[in-house]
mmCIF file with all atom_site columns, C-alpha atoms in Angstrom:
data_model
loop_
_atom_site.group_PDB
_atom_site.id
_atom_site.type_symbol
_atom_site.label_atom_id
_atom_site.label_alt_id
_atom_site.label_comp_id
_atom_site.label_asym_id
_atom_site.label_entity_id
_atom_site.label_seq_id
_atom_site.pdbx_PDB_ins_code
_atom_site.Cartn_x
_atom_site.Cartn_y
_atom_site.Cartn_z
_atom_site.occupancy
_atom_site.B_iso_or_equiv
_atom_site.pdbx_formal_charge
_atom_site.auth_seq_id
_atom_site.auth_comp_id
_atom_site.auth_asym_id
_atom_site.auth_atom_id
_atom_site.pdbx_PDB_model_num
ATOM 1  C CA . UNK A 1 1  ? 31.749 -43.126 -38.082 1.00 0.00 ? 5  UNK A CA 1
ATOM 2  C CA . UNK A 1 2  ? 29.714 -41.845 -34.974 1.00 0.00 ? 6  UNK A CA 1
ATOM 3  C CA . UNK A 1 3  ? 26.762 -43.720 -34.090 1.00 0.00 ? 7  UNK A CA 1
ATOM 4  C CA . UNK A 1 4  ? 23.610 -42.664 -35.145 1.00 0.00 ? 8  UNK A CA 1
ATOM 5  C CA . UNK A 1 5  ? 20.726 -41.596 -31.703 1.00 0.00 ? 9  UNK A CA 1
ATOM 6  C CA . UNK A 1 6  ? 18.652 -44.082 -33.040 1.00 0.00 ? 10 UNK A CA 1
ATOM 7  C CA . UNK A 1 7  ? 21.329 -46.913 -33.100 1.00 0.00 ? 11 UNK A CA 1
ATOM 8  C CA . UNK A 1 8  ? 22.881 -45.730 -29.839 1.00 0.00 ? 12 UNK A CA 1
ATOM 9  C CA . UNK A 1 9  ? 18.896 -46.246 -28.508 1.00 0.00 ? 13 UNK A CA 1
ATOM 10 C CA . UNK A 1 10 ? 18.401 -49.970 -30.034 1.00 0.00 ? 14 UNK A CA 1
ATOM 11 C CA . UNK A 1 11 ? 21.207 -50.907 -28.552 1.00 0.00 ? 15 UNK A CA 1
ATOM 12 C CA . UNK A 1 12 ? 20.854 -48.956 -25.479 1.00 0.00 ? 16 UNK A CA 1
ATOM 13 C CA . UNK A 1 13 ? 17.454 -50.892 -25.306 1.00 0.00 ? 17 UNK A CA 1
ATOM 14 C CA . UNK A 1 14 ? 19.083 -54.107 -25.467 1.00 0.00 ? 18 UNK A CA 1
ATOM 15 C CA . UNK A 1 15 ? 21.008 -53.747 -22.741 1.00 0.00 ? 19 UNK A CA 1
ATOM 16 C CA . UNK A 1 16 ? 18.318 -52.522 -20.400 1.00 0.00 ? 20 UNK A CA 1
ATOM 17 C CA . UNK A 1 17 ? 15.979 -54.984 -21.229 1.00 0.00 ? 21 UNK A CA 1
ATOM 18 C CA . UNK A 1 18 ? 18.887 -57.566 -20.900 1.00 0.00 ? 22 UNK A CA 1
ATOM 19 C CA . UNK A 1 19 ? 19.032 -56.622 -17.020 1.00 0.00 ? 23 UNK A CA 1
ATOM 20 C CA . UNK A 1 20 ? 15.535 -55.976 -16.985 1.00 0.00 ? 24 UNK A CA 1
ATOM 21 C CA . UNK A 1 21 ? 15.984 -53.250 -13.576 1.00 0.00 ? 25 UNK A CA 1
ATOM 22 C CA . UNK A 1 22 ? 12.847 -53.827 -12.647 1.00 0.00 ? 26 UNK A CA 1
ATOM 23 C CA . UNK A 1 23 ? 11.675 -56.946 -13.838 1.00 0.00 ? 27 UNK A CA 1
ATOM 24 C CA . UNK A 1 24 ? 9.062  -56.085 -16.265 1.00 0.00 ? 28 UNK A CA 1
ATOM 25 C CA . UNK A 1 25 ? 10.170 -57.654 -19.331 1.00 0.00 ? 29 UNK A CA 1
ATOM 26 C CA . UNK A 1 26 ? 10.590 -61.158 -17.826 1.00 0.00 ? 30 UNK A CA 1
ATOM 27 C CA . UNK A 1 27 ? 6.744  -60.838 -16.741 1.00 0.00 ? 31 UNK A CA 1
ATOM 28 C CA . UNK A 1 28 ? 5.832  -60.436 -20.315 1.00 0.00 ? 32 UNK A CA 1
ATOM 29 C CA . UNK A 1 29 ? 6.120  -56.737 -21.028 1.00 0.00 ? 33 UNK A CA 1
ATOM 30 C CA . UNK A 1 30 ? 6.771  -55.160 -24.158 1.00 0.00 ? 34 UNK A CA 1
ATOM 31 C CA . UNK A 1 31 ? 10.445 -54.972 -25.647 1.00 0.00 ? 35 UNK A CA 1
ATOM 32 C CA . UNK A 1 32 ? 9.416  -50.726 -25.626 1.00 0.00 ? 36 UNK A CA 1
ATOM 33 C CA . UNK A 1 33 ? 8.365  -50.838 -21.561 1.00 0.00 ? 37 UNK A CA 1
ATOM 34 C CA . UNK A 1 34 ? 11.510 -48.894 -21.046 1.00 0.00 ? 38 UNK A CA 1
ATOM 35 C CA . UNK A 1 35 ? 11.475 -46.726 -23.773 1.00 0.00 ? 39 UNK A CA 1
ATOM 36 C CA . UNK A 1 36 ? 10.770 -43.484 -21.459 1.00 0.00 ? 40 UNK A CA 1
ATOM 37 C CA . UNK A 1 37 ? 13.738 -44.646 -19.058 1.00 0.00 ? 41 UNK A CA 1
ATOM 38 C CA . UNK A 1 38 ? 16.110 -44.684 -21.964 1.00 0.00 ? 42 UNK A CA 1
ATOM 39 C CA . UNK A 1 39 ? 15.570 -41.532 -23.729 1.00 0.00 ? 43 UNK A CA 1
ATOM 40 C CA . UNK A 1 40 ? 15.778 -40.566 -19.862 1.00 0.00 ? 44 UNK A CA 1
ATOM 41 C CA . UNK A 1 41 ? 19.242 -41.727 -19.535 1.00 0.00 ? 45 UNK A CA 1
ATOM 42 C CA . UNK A 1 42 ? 20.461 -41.059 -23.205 1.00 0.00 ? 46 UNK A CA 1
ATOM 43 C CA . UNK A 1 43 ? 19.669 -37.296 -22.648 1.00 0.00 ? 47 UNK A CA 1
ATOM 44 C CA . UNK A 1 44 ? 22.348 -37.241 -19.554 1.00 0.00 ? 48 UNK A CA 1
ATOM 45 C CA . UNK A 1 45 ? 24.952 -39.904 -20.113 1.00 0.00 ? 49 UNK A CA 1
ATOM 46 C CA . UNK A 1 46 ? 27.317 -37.915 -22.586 1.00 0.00 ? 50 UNK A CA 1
ATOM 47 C CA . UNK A 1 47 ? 27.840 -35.564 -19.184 1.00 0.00 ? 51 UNK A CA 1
ATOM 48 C CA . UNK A 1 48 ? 28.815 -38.531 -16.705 1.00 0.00 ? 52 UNK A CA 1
ATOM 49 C CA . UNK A 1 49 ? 32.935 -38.229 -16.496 1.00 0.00 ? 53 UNK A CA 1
ATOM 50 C CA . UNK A 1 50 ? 33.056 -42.435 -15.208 1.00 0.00 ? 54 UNK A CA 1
ATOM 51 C CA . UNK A 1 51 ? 31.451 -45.165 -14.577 1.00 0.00 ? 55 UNK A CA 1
ATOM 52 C CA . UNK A 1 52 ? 29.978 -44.273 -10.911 1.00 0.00 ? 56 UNK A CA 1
ATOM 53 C CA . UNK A 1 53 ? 28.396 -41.240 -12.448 1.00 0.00 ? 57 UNK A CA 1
ATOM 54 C CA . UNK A 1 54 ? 26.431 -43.047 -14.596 1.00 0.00 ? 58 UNK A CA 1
ATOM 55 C CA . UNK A 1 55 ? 25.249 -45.470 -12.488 1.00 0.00 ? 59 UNK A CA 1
ATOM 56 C CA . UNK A 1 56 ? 23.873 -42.521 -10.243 1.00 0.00 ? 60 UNK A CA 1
ATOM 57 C CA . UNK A 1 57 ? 22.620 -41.292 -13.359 1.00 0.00 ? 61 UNK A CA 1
ATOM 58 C CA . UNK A 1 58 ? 20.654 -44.497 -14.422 1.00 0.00 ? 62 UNK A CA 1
ATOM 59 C CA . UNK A 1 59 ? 19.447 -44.967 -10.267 1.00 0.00 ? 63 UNK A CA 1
ATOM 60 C CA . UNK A 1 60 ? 17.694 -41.553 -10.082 1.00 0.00 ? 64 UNK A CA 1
ATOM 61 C CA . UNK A 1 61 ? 15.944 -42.446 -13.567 1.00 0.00 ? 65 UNK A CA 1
ATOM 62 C CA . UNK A 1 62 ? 14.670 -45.570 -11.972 1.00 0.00 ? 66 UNK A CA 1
ATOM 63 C CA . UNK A 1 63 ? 13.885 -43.657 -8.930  1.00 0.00 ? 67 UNK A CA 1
ATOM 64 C CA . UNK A 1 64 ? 12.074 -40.527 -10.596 1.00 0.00 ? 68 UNK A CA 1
ATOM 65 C CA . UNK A 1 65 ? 9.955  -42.954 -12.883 1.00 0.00 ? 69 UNK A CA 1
ATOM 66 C CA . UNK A 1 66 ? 9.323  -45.801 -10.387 1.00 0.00 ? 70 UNK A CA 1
ATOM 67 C CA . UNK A 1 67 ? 9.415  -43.838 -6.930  1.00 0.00 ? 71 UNK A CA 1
ATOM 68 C CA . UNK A 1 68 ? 11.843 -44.991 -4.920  1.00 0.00 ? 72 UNK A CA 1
ATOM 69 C CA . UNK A 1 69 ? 10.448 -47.366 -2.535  1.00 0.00 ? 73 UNK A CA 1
ATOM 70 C CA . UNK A 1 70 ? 10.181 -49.504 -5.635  1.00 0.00 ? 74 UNK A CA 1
ATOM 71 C CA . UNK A 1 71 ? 14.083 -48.903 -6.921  1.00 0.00 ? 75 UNK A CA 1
ATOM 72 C CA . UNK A 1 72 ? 16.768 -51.132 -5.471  1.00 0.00 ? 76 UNK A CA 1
ATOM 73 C CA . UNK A 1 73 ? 19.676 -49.723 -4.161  1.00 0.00 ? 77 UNK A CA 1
ATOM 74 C CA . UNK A 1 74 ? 21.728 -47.727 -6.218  1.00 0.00 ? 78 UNK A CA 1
ATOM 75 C CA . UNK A 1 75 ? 24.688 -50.128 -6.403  1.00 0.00 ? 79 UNK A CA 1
ATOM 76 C CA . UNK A 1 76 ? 22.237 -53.074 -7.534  1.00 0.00 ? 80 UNK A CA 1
ATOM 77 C CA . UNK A 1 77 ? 22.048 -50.974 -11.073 1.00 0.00 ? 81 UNK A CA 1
ATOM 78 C CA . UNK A 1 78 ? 26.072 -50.692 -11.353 1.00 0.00 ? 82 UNK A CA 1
ATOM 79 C CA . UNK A 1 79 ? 26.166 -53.668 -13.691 1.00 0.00 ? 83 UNK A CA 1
ATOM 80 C CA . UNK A 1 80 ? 23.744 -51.815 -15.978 1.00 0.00 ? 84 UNK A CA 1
ATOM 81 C CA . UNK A 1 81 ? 25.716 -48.273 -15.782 1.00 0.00 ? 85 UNK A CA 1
ATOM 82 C CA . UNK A 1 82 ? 29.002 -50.937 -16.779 1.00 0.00 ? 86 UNK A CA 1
ATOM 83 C CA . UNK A 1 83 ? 26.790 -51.960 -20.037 1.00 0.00 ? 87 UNK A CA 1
ATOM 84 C CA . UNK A 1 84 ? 25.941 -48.484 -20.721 1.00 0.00 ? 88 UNK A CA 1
ATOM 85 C CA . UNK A 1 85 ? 29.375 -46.936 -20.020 1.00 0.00 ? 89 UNK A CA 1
ATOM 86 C CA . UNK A 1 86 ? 30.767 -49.738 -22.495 1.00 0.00 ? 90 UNK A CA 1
ATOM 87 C CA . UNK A 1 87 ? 28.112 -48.733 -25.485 1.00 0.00 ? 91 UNK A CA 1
ATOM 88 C CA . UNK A 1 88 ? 29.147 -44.987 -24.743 1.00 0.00 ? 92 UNK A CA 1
ATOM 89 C CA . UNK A 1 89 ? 32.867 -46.240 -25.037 1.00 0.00 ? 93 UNK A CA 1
ATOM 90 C CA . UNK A 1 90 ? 32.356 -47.856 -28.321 1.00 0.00 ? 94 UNK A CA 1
ATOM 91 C CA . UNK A 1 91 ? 30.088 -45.250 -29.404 1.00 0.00 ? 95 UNK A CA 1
ATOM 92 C CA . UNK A 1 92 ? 32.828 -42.592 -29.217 1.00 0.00 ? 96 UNK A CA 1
ATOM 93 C CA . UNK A 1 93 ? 35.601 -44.706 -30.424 1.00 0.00 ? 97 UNK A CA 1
ATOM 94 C CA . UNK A 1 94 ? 33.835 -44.919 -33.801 1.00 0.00 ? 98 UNK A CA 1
#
């Protein structure tokens, strides 16, 4: 049975917040703060072919919503991409 949006999203949202890109959540910000990043990255990640893909995918997010001077490099968001690439994985073999 294939994953509802809405339970790809909550999990999608634990993940994220887990690595917490840009530290916002360990500085007390709500569990939602990266809500709009999410939906961001749920809307393209059924195109990325691999792993790398995605973790440009999830960088220019981060970049278009936080400007880049803010963003860390794109590799420092790989482990993220891995998480993600993982749920999509498990998504599909349901």
């Amino acid at each position: 049975m294939e994953m509802t949006y809405e339970a790809v999203f909550k999990k999608a949202r634990e993940i994220v917040n887990q690595h917490d890109p840009m530290g916002l959540i360990c500085i007390g910000c709500p569990k939602d703060e990266y809500d709009t990043e999410i939906a961001m990255i749920l809307k393209n990640y059924a195109d990325a072919k691999d792993e790398d893909e995605l973790t440009k995918i999830v960088w220019e997010v981060f970049v278009q919503c936080f400007d880049e001077k803010f963003v860390h490099p794109k590799e420092k968001y790989r482990p993220l991409a891995r998480d993600l690439w993982n749920l999509r994985k498990r998504e599909s073999d349901n």
